[in-house]
PDB file of C-alpha atoms in Angstrom:
ATOM      1  CA  MET A  27      40.034 -35.355  41.897  1.00  0.00           C
ATOM      2  CA  ILE A  28      43.160 -33.129  41.902  1.00  0.00           C
ATOM      3  CA  MET A  29      46.431 -35.089  41.303  1.00  0.00           C
ATOM      4  CA  LYS A  30      48.879 -34.841  44.094  1.00  0.00           C
ATOM      5  CA  ILE A  31      52.255 -33.749  42.690  1.00  0.00           C
ATOM      6  CA  ILE A  32      54.569 -33.352  45.656  1.00  0.00           C
ATOM      7  CA  PRO A  33      53.629 -36.487  47.603  1.00  0.00           C
ATOM      8  CA  ASN A  34      54.192 -38.554  44.367  1.00  0.00           C
ATOM      9  CA  ARG A  35      57.590 -37.031  43.673  1.00  0.00           C
ATOM     10  CA  LYS A  36      59.421 -40.404  43.751  1.00  0.00           C
ATOM     11  CA  ILE A  37      57.448 -41.429  40.624  1.00  0.00           C
ATOM     12  CA  TRP A  38      58.507 -38.265  38.712  1.00  0.00           C
ATOM     13  CA  PHE A  39      62.111 -38.644  39.948  1.00  0.00           C
ATOM     14  CA  THR A  40      62.241 -42.285  38.813  1.00  0.00           C
ATOM     15  CA  PHE A  41      60.796 -41.468  35.366  1.00  0.00           C
ATOM     16  CA  SER A  42      63.227 -38.619  34.779  1.00  0.00           C
ATOM     17  CA  GLY A  43      66.153 -40.466  36.208  1.00  0.00           C
ATOM     18  CA  THR A  44      65.527 -43.334  33.802  1.00  0.00           C
ATOM     19  CA  LEU A  45      65.396 -41.050  30.757  1.00  0.00           C
ATOM     20  CA  ILE A  46      68.564 -39.251  31.848  1.00  0.00           C
ATOM     21  CA  VAL A  47      70.460 -42.431  32.358  1.00  0.00           C
ATOM     22  CA  LEU A  48      69.451 -43.721  28.925  1.00  0.00           C
ATOM     23  CA  SER A  49      70.386 -40.364  27.409  1.00  0.00           C
ATOM     24  CA  LEU A  50      73.805 -40.347  29.087  1.00  0.00           C
ATOM     25  CA  VAL A  51      74.469 -43.960  28.051  1.00  0.00           C
ATOM     26  CA  ALA A  52      73.696 -43.067  24.435  1.00  0.00           C
ATOM     27  CA  LEU A  53      75.921 -39.971  24.530  1.00  0.00           C
ATOM     28  CA  ALA A  54      78.773 -42.016  26.093  1.00  0.00           C
ATOM     29  CA  ILE A  55      78.551 -44.795  23.528  1.00  0.00           C
ATOM     30  CA  TRP A  56      77.611 -43.006  20.303  1.00  0.00           C
ATOM     31  CA  GLY A  57      77.952 -39.289  21.070  1.00  0.00           C
ATOM     32  CA  LEU A  58      76.349 -36.811  18.672  1.00  0.00           C
ATOM     33  CA  LYS A  59      76.851 -36.780  14.916  1.00  0.00           C
ATOM     34  CA  PRO A  60      78.104 -33.287  14.063  1.00  0.00           C
ATOM     35  CA  SER A  61      77.159 -31.644  10.771  1.00  0.00           C
ATOM     36  CA  ILE A  62      79.563 -29.803   8.478  1.00  0.00           C
ATOM     37  CA  ASP A  63      78.803 -26.690  10.568  1.00  0.00           C
ATOM     38  CA  PHE A  64      81.252 -28.090  13.099  1.00  0.00           C
ATOM     39  CA  THR A  65      83.435 -30.518  11.183  1.00  0.00           C
ATOM     40  CA  GLY A  66      83.885 -28.593   7.907  1.00  0.00           C
ATOM     41  CA  GLY A  67      83.168 -30.006   4.471  1.00  0.00           C
ATOM     42  CA  SER A  68      80.576 -29.790   1.733  1.00  0.00           C
ATOM     43  CA  LEU A  69      76.962 -30.934   1.778  1.00  0.00           C
ATOM     44  CA  LEU A  70      74.973 -31.319  -1.461  1.00  0.00           C
ATOM     45  CA  GLU A  71      71.291 -32.389  -1.434  1.00  0.00           C
ATOM     46  CA  LEU A  72      69.889 -33.514  -4.745  1.00  0.00           C
ATOM     47  CA  LYS A  73      66.362 -34.454  -5.874  1.00  0.00           C
ATOM     48  CA  PHE A  74      66.086 -37.108  -8.616  1.00  0.00           C
ATOM     49  CA  THR A  75      62.900 -37.468 -10.654  1.00  0.00           C
ATOM     50  CA  LYS A  76      63.832 -40.871 -12.113  1.00  0.00           C
ATOM     51  CA  THR A  77      66.274 -43.480 -10.808  1.00  0.00           C
ATOM     52  CA  VAL A  78      68.306 -42.593  -7.833  1.00  0.00           C
ATOM     53  CA  PRO A  79      72.042 -43.253  -8.657  1.00  0.00           C
ATOM     54  CA  ASP A  80      73.934 -45.799  -6.671  1.00  0.00           C
ATOM     55  CA  THR A  81      77.099 -45.293  -4.699  1.00  0.00           C
ATOM     56  CA  ALA A  82      79.441 -46.720  -7.345  1.00  0.00           C
ATOM     57  CA  THR A  83      78.118 -44.351 -10.018  1.00  0.00           C
ATOM     58  CA  LEU A  84      78.559 -41.299  -7.860  1.00  0.00           C
ATOM     59  CA  ASN A  85      82.059 -42.452  -6.649  1.00  0.00           C
ATOM     60  CA  ALA A  86      83.185 -42.767 -10.270  1.00  0.00           C
ATOM     61  CA  LEU A  87      81.878 -39.293 -11.101  1.00  0.00           C
ATOM     62  CA  PHE A  88      83.709 -37.771  -8.110  1.00  0.00           C
ATOM     63  CA  ALA A  89      86.924 -39.570  -9.122  1.00  0.00           C
ATOM     64  CA  GLU A  90      86.786 -37.892 -12.524  1.00  0.00           C
ATOM     65  CA  LEU A  91      86.736 -34.524 -10.833  1.00  0.00           C
ATOM     66  CA  GLU A  92      89.636 -35.621  -8.541  1.00  0.00           C
ATOM     67  CA  LEU A  93      87.352 -35.381  -5.453  1.00  0.00           C
ATOM     68  CA  THR A  94      87.233 -37.916  -2.583  1.00  0.00           C
ATOM     69  CA  ALA A  95      84.317 -40.308  -2.712  1.00  0.00           C
ATOM     70  CA  PRO A  96      81.248 -38.802  -0.940  1.00  0.00           C
ATOM     71  CA  ALA A  97      79.261 -40.209   1.977  1.00  0.00           C
ATOM     72  CA  LEU A  98      75.758 -40.875   0.657  1.00  0.00           C
ATOM     73  CA  GLN A  99      72.541 -40.745   2.657  1.00  0.00           C
ATOM     74  CA  LYS A 100      69.043 -41.065   1.261  1.00  0.00           C
ATOM     75  CA  SER A 101      66.517 -38.533   2.431  1.00  0.00           C
ATOM     76  CA  GLY A 102      63.031 -39.643   1.388  1.00  0.00           C
ATOM     77  CA  ASP A 103      62.342 -41.619  -1.802  1.00  0.00           C
ATOM     78  CA  ARG A 104      64.011 -39.391  -4.354  1.00  0.00           C
ATOM     79  CA  ASP A 105      66.375 -37.173  -2.356  1.00  0.00           C
ATOM     80  CA  VAL A 106      70.042 -37.897  -1.805  1.00  0.00           C
ATOM     81  CA  VAL A 107      72.436 -36.048   0.556  1.00  0.00           C
ATOM     82  CA  LEU A 108      76.144 -36.169  -0.351  1.00  0.00           C
ATOM     83  CA  ARG A 109      78.864 -35.172   2.080  1.00  0.00           C
ATOM     84  CA  PHE A 110      82.416 -34.632   0.898  1.00  0.00           C
ATOM     85  CA  GLU A 111      85.524 -32.411   1.194  1.00  0.00           C
ATOM     86  CA  PRO A 112      85.211 -28.564   1.017  1.00  0.00           C
ATOM     87  CA  VAL A 113      85.007 -27.403  -2.570  1.00  0.00           C
ATOM     88  CA  SER A 114      85.065 -24.050  -4.347  1.00  0.00           C
ATOM     89  CA  GLU A 115      82.030 -22.606  -6.189  1.00  0.00           C
ATOM     90  CA  LEU A 116      83.685 -23.493  -9.458  1.00  0.00           C
ATOM     91  CA  GLN A 117      84.040 -27.163  -8.370  1.00  0.00           C
ATOM     92  CA  HIS A 118      80.472 -27.070  -7.155  1.00  0.00           C
ATOM     93  CA  GLN A 119      79.068 -25.934 -10.509  1.00  0.00           C
ATOM     94  CA  GLU A 120      81.298 -28.388 -12.385  1.00  0.00           C
ATOM     95  CA  LEU A 121      79.954 -31.202 -10.170  1.00  0.00           C
ATOM     96  CA  LEU A 122      76.365 -30.258 -10.829  1.00  0.00           C
ATOM     97  CA  SER A 123      77.007 -30.095 -14.597  1.00  0.00           C
ATOM     98  CA  LYS A 124      78.538 -33.552 -14.553  1.00  0.00           C
ATOM     99  CA  ILE A 125      75.644 -35.093 -12.636  1.00  0.00           C
ATOM    100  CA  LYS A 126      73.025 -33.601 -14.984  1.00  0.00           C
ATOM    101  CA  GLU A 127      75.171 -34.576 -18.090  1.00  0.00           C
ATOM    102  CA  ARG A 128      75.607 -38.219 -16.980  1.00  0.00           C
ATOM    103  CA  MET A 129      72.212 -38.860 -15.477  1.00  0.00           C
ATOM    104  CA  GLY A 130      69.935 -36.396 -17.264  1.00  0.00           C
ATOM    105  CA  GLN A 131      68.487 -35.363 -13.935  1.00  0.00           C
ATOM    106  CA  GLY A 132      69.466 -34.079 -10.503  1.00  0.00           C
ATOM    107  CA  GLU A 133      67.936 -30.872  -9.111  1.00  0.00           C
ATOM    108  CA  GLU A 134      69.946 -29.114  -6.364  1.00  0.00           C
ATOM    109  CA  VAL A 135      67.962 -28.688  -3.202  1.00  0.00           C
ATOM    110  CA  ARG A 136      70.692 -27.468  -0.892  1.00  0.00           C
ATOM    111  CA  PHE A 137      74.454 -26.778  -0.881  1.00  0.00           C
ATOM    112  CA  ASP A 138      76.749 -25.778   1.950  1.00  0.00           C
ATOM    113  CA  SER A 139      80.516 -25.702   2.137  1.00  0.00           C
ATOM    114  CA  ILE A 140      82.482 -24.808   5.257  1.00  0.00           C
ATOM    115  CA  GLY A 141      86.249 -25.085   5.893  1.00  0.00           C
ATOM    116  CA  PRO A 142      87.469 -27.189   8.856  1.00  0.00           C
ATOM    117  CA  THR A 143      88.902 -24.078  10.653  1.00  0.00           C
ATOM    118  CA  VAL A 144      85.524 -22.265  10.501  1.00  0.00           C
ATOM    119  CA  GLY A 145      83.734 -25.432  11.700  1.00  0.00           C
ATOM    120  CA  ARG A 146      85.967 -25.697  14.776  1.00  0.00           C
ATOM    121  CA  GLU A 147      85.560 -22.045  15.563  1.00  0.00           C
ATOM    122  CA  LEU A 148      81.743 -22.304  15.338  1.00  0.00           C
ATOM    123  CA  PHE A 149      81.730 -25.269  17.728  1.00  0.00           C
ATOM    124  CA  ARG A 150      83.987 -23.462  20.205  1.00  0.00           C
ATOM    125  CA  ARG A 151      81.756 -20.365  20.130  1.00  0.00           C
ATOM    126  CA  ALA A 152      78.649 -22.478  20.604  1.00  0.00           C
ATOM    127  CA  ILE A 153      80.065 -24.073  23.778  1.00  0.00           C
ATOM    128  CA  ILE A 154      81.148 -20.673  25.080  1.00  0.00           C
ATOM    129  CA  ALA A 155      77.670 -19.252  24.405  1.00  0.00           C
ATOM    130  CA  ILE A 156      75.981 -22.014  26.389  1.00  0.00           C
ATOM    131  CA  VAL A 157      78.381 -21.726  29.339  1.00  0.00           C
ATOM    132  CA  LEU A 158      78.051 -17.935  29.511  1.00  0.00           C
ATOM    133  CA  VAL A 159      74.248 -18.152  29.345  1.00  0.00           C
ATOM    134  CA  THR A 160      74.224 -20.682  32.215  1.00  0.00           C
ATOM    135  CA  LEU A 161      76.498 -18.544  34.450  1.00  0.00           C
ATOM    136  CA  MET A 162      74.449 -15.391  33.767  1.00  0.00           C
ATOM    137  CA  ILE A 163      71.183 -17.095  34.555  1.00  0.00           C
ATOM    138  CA  LEU A 164      72.614 -18.570  37.799  1.00  0.00           C
ATOM    139  CA  GLY A 165      73.746 -15.142  38.907  1.00  0.00           C
ATOM    140  CA  TYR A 166      70.447 -13.489  38.018  1.00  0.00           C
ATOM    141  CA  ILE A 167      68.317 -15.972  39.819  1.00  0.00           C
ATOM    142  CA  THR A 168      70.430 -15.817  42.892  1.00  0.00           C
ATOM    143  CA  TRP A 169      70.124 -12.021  42.943  1.00  0.00           C
ATOM    144  CA  SER A 170      66.344 -12.107  42.230  1.00  0.00           C
ATOM    145  CA  PHE A 171      65.696 -14.432  45.139  1.00  0.00           C
ATOM    146  CA  ARG A 172      68.205 -12.746  47.453  1.00  0.00           C
ATOM    147  CA  HIS A 173      65.490 -11.767  49.989  1.00  0.00           C
ATOM    148  CA  VAL A 174      64.408 -15.414  50.462  1.00  0.00           C
ATOM    149  CA  SER A 175      66.099 -17.085  53.380  1.00  0.00           C
ATOM    150  CA  ARG A 176      63.450 -19.330  54.905  1.00  0.00           C
ATOM    151  CA  PRO A 177      62.856 -22.194  54.827  1.00  0.00           C
ATOM    152  CA  VAL A 178      65.503 -22.590  52.078  1.00  0.00           C
ATOM    153  CA  PRO A 179      68.176 -19.975  50.996  1.00  0.00           C
ATOM    154  CA  SER A 180      68.107 -18.208  47.607  1.00  0.00           C
ATOM    155  CA  TRP A 181      71.033 -20.174  46.176  1.00  0.00           C
ATOM    156  CA  VAL A 182      68.888 -23.363  46.376  1.00  0.00           C
ATOM    157  CA  TYR A 183      66.325 -21.864  44.014  1.00  0.00           C
ATOM    158  CA  ALA A 184      69.131 -21.001  41.522  1.00  0.00           C
ATOM    159  CA  THR A 185      70.609 -24.488  41.772  1.00  0.00           C
ATOM    160  CA  ILE A 186      67.203 -26.081  41.128  1.00  0.00           C
ATOM    161  CA  VAL A 187      66.680 -23.955  38.003  1.00  0.00           C
ATOM    162  CA  ILE A 188      70.094 -25.120  36.717  1.00  0.00           C
ATOM    163  CA  LEU A 189      69.246 -28.788  37.488  1.00  0.00           C
ATOM    164  CA  ALA A 190      65.830 -28.412  35.742  1.00  0.00           C
ATOM    165  CA  PHE A 191      67.279 -27.012  32.565  1.00  0.00           C
ATOM    166  CA  LEU A 192      70.086 -29.669  32.539  1.00  0.00           C
ATOM    167  CA  HIS A 193      67.279 -32.208  32.689  1.00  0.00           C
ATOM    168  CA  ASP A 194      65.557 -30.516  29.763  1.00  0.00           C
ATOM    169  CA  VAL A 195      68.674 -30.397  27.614  1.00  0.00           C
ATOM    170  CA  ILE A 196      70.161 -33.831  28.387  1.00  0.00           C
ATOM    171  CA  ILE A 197      67.050 -35.684  27.218  1.00  0.00           C
ATOM    172  CA  PRO A 198      66.950 -34.065  23.714  1.00  0.00           C
ATOM    173  CA  LEU A 199      70.702 -34.659  23.477  1.00  0.00           C
ATOM    174  CA  GLY A 200      70.204 -38.339  24.226  1.00  0.00           C
ATOM    175  CA  LEU A 201      67.368 -38.533  21.656  1.00  0.00           C
ATOM    176  CA  PHE A 202      69.580 -37.021  18.985  1.00  0.00           C
ATOM    177  CA  SER A 203      72.340 -39.469  19.908  1.00  0.00           C
ATOM    178  CA  TYR A 204      70.012 -42.345  19.139  1.00  0.00           C
ATOM    179  CA  LEU A 205      68.769 -40.644  15.996  1.00  0.00           C
ATOM    180  CA  GLY A 206      72.303 -39.906  14.855  1.00  0.00           C
ATOM    181  CA  HIS A 207      73.380 -43.461  15.343  1.00  0.00           C
ATOM    182  CA  PHE A 208      70.319 -45.226  13.839  1.00  0.00           C
ATOM    183  CA  LYS A 209      68.961 -42.658  11.440  1.00  0.00           C
ATOM    184  CA  GLY A 210      71.935 -40.503  10.469  1.00  0.00           C
ATOM    185  CA  TRP A 211      70.510 -37.231  12.061  1.00  0.00           C
ATOM    186  CA  GLU A 212      73.161 -34.525  12.516  1.00  0.00           C
ATOM    187  CA  VAL A 213      73.460 -31.650  14.913  1.00  0.00           C
ATOM    188  CA  GLY A 214      74.637 -28.270  13.626  1.00  0.00           C
ATOM    189  CA  GLY A 215      74.153 -24.553  14.167  1.00  0.00           C
ATOM    190  CA  SER A 216      70.336 -24.827  14.204  1.00  0.00           C
ATOM    191  CA  PHE A 217      70.559 -27.447  16.922  1.00  0.00           C
ATOM    192  CA  ILE A 218      72.622 -25.121  19.179  1.00  0.00           C
ATOM    193  CA  ALA A 219      69.950 -22.405  18.548  1.00  0.00           C
ATOM    194  CA  ALA A 220      67.306 -24.960  19.640  1.00  0.00           C
ATOM    195  CA  VAL A 221      69.232 -25.789  22.814  1.00  0.00           C
ATOM    196  CA  LEU A 222      69.527 -22.047  23.762  1.00  0.00           C
ATOM    197  CA  THR A 223      65.792 -21.605  23.064  1.00  0.00           C
ATOM    198  CA  ILE A 224      65.061 -24.659  25.270  1.00  0.00           C
ATOM    199  CA  LEU A 225      67.052 -23.038  28.065  1.00  0.00           C
ATOM    200  CA  GLY A 226      64.923 -19.938  27.802  1.00  0.00           C
ATOM    201  CA  TYR A 227      61.641 -21.878  27.976  1.00  0.00           C
ATOM    202  CA  SER A 228      62.806 -24.197  30.692  1.00  0.00           C
ATOM    203  CA  ILE A 229      64.040 -21.363  32.939  1.00  0.00           C
ATOM    204  CA  SER A 230      60.950 -19.212  32.345  1.00  0.00           C
ATOM    205  CA  ASP A 231      58.588 -22.054  33.363  1.00  0.00           C
ATOM    206  CA  THR A 232      60.644 -23.034  36.345  1.00  0.00           C
ATOM    207  CA  ILE A 233      60.960 -19.463  37.601  1.00  0.00           C
ATOM    208  CA  VAL A 234      57.198 -18.967  37.393  1.00  0.00           C
ATOM    209  CA  VAL A 235      56.603 -21.885  39.694  1.00  0.00           C
ATOM    210  CA  LEU A 236      59.411 -21.031  42.169  1.00  0.00           C
ATOM    211  CA  ASP A 237      58.433 -17.388  42.243  1.00  0.00           C
ATOM    212  CA  ARG A 238      54.844 -18.358  43.213  1.00  0.00           C
ATOM    213  CA  VAL A 239      56.365 -20.489  46.005  1.00  0.00           C
ATOM    214  CA  ARG A 240      58.316 -17.424  47.177  1.00  0.00           C
ATOM    215  CA  GLU A 241      55.183 -15.303  47.242  1.00  0.00           C
ATOM    216  CA  ASN A 242      52.935 -17.962  48.970  1.00  0.00           C
ATOM    217  CA  ILE A 243      55.516 -18.593  51.742  1.00  0.00           C
ATOM    218  CA  LYS A 244      54.556 -15.132  53.095  1.00  0.00           C
ATOM    219  CA  LYS A 245      50.842 -15.317  52.367  1.00  0.00           C
ATOM    220  CA  LEU A 246      49.705 -18.905  53.058  1.00  0.00           C
ATOM    221  CA  LYS A 247      49.516 -20.886  56.277  1.00  0.00           C
ATOM    222  CA  GLY A 248      50.493 -24.526  56.419  1.00  0.00           C
ATOM    223  CA  THR A 249      53.604 -26.685  56.057  1.00  0.00           C
ATOM    224  CA  PHE A 250      56.218 -25.935  53.414  1.00  0.00           C
ATOM    225  CA  GLU A 251      55.107 -28.976  51.421  1.00  0.00           C
ATOM    226  CA  GLU A 252      51.490 -27.717  51.341  1.00  0.00           C
ATOM    227  CA  VAL A 253      52.657 -24.287  50.189  1.00  0.00           C
ATOM    228  CA  ILE A 254      54.623 -25.831  47.341  1.00  0.00           C
ATOM    229  CA  GLU A 255      51.701 -28.074  46.329  1.00  0.00           C
ATOM    230  CA  THR A 256      49.317 -25.063  46.260  1.00  0.00           C
ATOM    231  CA  SER A 257      51.848 -23.004  44.242  1.00  0.00           C
ATOM    232  CA  VAL A 258      52.311 -25.744  41.626  1.00  0.00           C
ATOM    233  CA  HIS A 259      48.490 -26.090  41.118  1.00  0.00           C
ATOM    234  CA  GLN A 260      48.205 -22.311  40.797  1.00  0.00           C
ATOM    235  CA  THR A 261      50.692 -22.180  37.920  1.00  0.00           C
ATOM    236  CA  ILE A 262      50.171 -25.542  36.185  1.00  0.00           C
ATOM    237  CA  THR A 263      47.502 -24.283  33.770  1.00  0.00           C
ATOM    238  CA  ARG A 264      49.578 -21.302  32.731  1.00  0.00           C
ATOM    239  CA  SER A 265      52.623 -23.394  32.117  1.00  0.00           C
ATOM    240  CA  ILE A 266      50.808 -25.978  29.996  1.00  0.00           C
ATOM    241  CA  ASN A 267      48.830 -23.451  27.914  1.00  0.00           C
ATOM    242  CA  THR A 268      51.981 -21.410  27.158  1.00  0.00           C
ATOM    243  CA  SER A 269      53.989 -24.416  26.030  1.00  0.00           C
ATOM    244  CA  ALA A 270      51.133 -26.083  24.141  1.00  0.00           C
ATOM    245  CA  THR A 271      50.650 -23.102  21.765  1.00  0.00           C
ATOM    246  CA  THR A 272      54.368 -23.267  20.910  1.00  0.00           C
ATOM    247  CA  MET A 273      54.312 -27.057  20.509  1.00  0.00           C
ATOM    248  CA  LEU A 274      51.407 -26.920  18.077  1.00  0.00           C
ATOM    249  CA  ALA A 275      53.447 -24.633  15.829  1.00  0.00           C
ATOM    250  CA  LEU A 276      56.460 -26.968  16.115  1.00  0.00           C
ATOM    251  CA  VAL A 277      54.334 -30.013  15.202  1.00  0.00           C
ATOM    252  CA  ALA A 278      53.162 -28.166  12.069  1.00  0.00           C
ATOM    253  CA  ILE A 279      56.809 -27.402  11.123  1.00  0.00           C
ATOM    254  CA  LEU A 280      57.820 -31.042  11.845  1.00  0.00           C
ATOM    255  CA  ILE A 281      55.103 -32.404   9.589  1.00  0.00           C
ATOM    256  CA  PHE A 282      55.041 -29.862   6.715  1.00  0.00           C
ATOM    257  CA  GLY A 283      58.486 -28.219   7.005  1.00  0.00           C
ATOM    258  CA  GLY A 284      61.472 -29.061   4.864  1.00  0.00           C
ATOM    259  CA  VAL A 285      64.215 -31.557   5.822  1.00  0.00           C
ATOM    260  CA  THR A 286      66.514 -28.815   7.106  1.00  0.00           C
ATOM    261  CA  LEU A 287      63.939 -27.711   9.691  1.00  0.00           C
ATOM    262  CA  LYS A 288      62.970 -31.118  11.038  1.00  0.00           C
ATOM    263  CA  SER A 289      65.897 -31.507  13.457  1.00  0.00           C
ATOM    264  CA  PHE A 290      65.414 -27.945  14.811  1.00  0.00           C
ATOM    265  CA  ALA A 291      61.685 -28.426  15.253  1.00  0.00           C
ATOM    266  CA  LEU A 292      62.062 -31.888  16.915  1.00  0.00           C
ATOM    267  CA  ALA A 293      64.752 -30.640  19.336  1.00  0.00           C
ATOM    268  CA  LEU A 294      62.547 -27.683  20.335  1.00  0.00           C
ATOM    269  CA  LEU A 295      59.445 -29.843  20.631  1.00  0.00           C
ATOM    270  CA  VAL A 296      61.114 -32.354  22.915  1.00  0.00           C
ATOM    271  CA  GLY A 297      62.920 -29.717  24.941  1.00  0.00           C
ATOM    272  CA  ILE A 298      59.802 -27.600  25.536  1.00  0.00           C
ATOM    273  CA  LEU A 299      57.733 -30.651  26.368  1.00  0.00           C
ATOM    274  CA  PHE A 300      60.182 -31.754  29.040  1.00  0.00           C
ATOM    275  CA  GLY A 301      60.740 -28.153  30.145  1.00  0.00           C
ATOM    276  CA  THR A 302      57.076 -27.871  31.004  1.00  0.00           C
ATOM    277  CA  TYR A 303      57.175 -31.296  32.717  1.00  0.00           C
ATOM    278  CA  SER A 304      60.256 -30.471  34.742  1.00  0.00           C
ATOM    279  CA  SER A 305      58.935 -27.134  36.007  1.00  0.00           C
ATOM    280  CA  ILE A 306      55.861 -28.900  37.504  1.00  0.00           C
ATOM    281  CA  PHE A 307      57.142 -32.411  38.376  1.00  0.00           C
ATOM    282  CA  ILE A 308      60.811 -31.910  39.035  1.00  0.00           C
ATOM    283  CA  ALA A 309      61.724 -28.301  40.138  1.00  0.00           C
ATOM    284  CA  ALA A 310      59.106 -27.946  42.837  1.00  0.00           C
ATOM    285  CA  PRO A 311      59.554 -31.498  44.289  1.00  0.00           C
ATOM    286  CA  LEU A 312      63.336 -30.896  44.367  1.00  0.00           C
ATOM    287  CA  LEU A 313      62.676 -27.903  46.635  1.00  0.00           C
ATOM    288  CA  ILE A 314      60.855 -29.993  49.228  1.00  0.00           C
ATOM    289  CA  THR A 315      63.335 -32.833  48.841  1.00  0.00           C
ATOM    290  CA  TRP A 316      66.222 -30.481  49.678  1.00  0.00           C
ATOM    291  CA  TYR A 317      64.225 -29.052  52.595  1.00  0.00           C
ATOM    292  CA  HIS A 318      63.663 -32.513  54.127  1.00  0.00           C
ATOM    293  CA  TRP A 319      67.279 -33.582  53.511  1.00  0.00           C
ATOM    294  CA  LYS A 320      68.496 -30.359  55.267  1.00  0.00           C
ATOM    295  CA  LYS A 321      66.247 -31.045  58.273  1.00  0.00           C
ATOM    296  CA  ARG A 322      67.611 -34.521  58.615  1.00  0.00           C
TER     297      ARG A 322
END
C-alpha cells in the first residue's frame, strides 16, 4: 500500500511544528555556545596517560605563568580541553613545558589561538555569507520558475524553498543549543560550513520535487493535489537514495572521526536528514496548502 503524503499533511506539519517550537525555545533560553572562532581566545586539548589533573592544580600552574584560570572540560576519559585568554606561541610552549614538568605527562592534541577582533570579524562574515546565499537562491528560483503562473505563481515556489531550508536549519540549531547547554558542545567555523552545506542539500532536494510538479502540471490530468501527490512519489526514491549515501559517510565520521569532526558531522547528518524529510513531507504539502488558502 502506497502511503498518502499530501492528504496526511497535518501530521507532518504538527511534527515539524513541534520540533521547530522546541528548537526556538532552546535558542531563546540558552542560545548557542560559540567557540573561540567567534569569541577569541586559546583552546588547548591535552591527552593524559595517567591521572587527569584537577582544576585546582591547573589553576595554580596558570597563575605561575600570570595567565587567567582556564575553563576546563573533559573530553573522553583521558582528554582535557582548556579554554583561556589568547596567548603567544612562546607562552604556549612555556605552558606545555610546565605541564609536562609538573605532571610528567600531557600530550598536546590540538591548539588554537584567535584574538577577539578576528573572532568578531569571522562571526560577521559568517552571517553575511548566509544572508547573501539566501538572497541569491531566492532570486534564482524565482527566475527559474518564472514561466509558472498556474495554479500558483512562481514566487510561491521560491518562498516554499526558503521555508523548507529554514526548517532544515532551525532544527539542527535547536539541537546544538541543547547540546551546548547540557554537554558543552560549541559552534565554530566548521558549524557554519555545515549550515551552508545543509542549505545546498535542502534546496537541491526541494527543487527536484517542485520542478517535477511544474513539469507534471502540463502533462498530467487531475486535480492539483493529485498532480503534487504523483510528483512526490516519482521523486521520493531519488531523494532518499541520494541523502542516504551521504548520511552513511557522516555516520562513519561521527563514530570513528576525531573530536573536532563530531560537531560538523552531527550537524550535517541532522540537517540532511531533515532536508530530505522536508522536501517530501513539508515543501510539497505547503504548495497545496497555499493553493487551498488562496482559493478560500
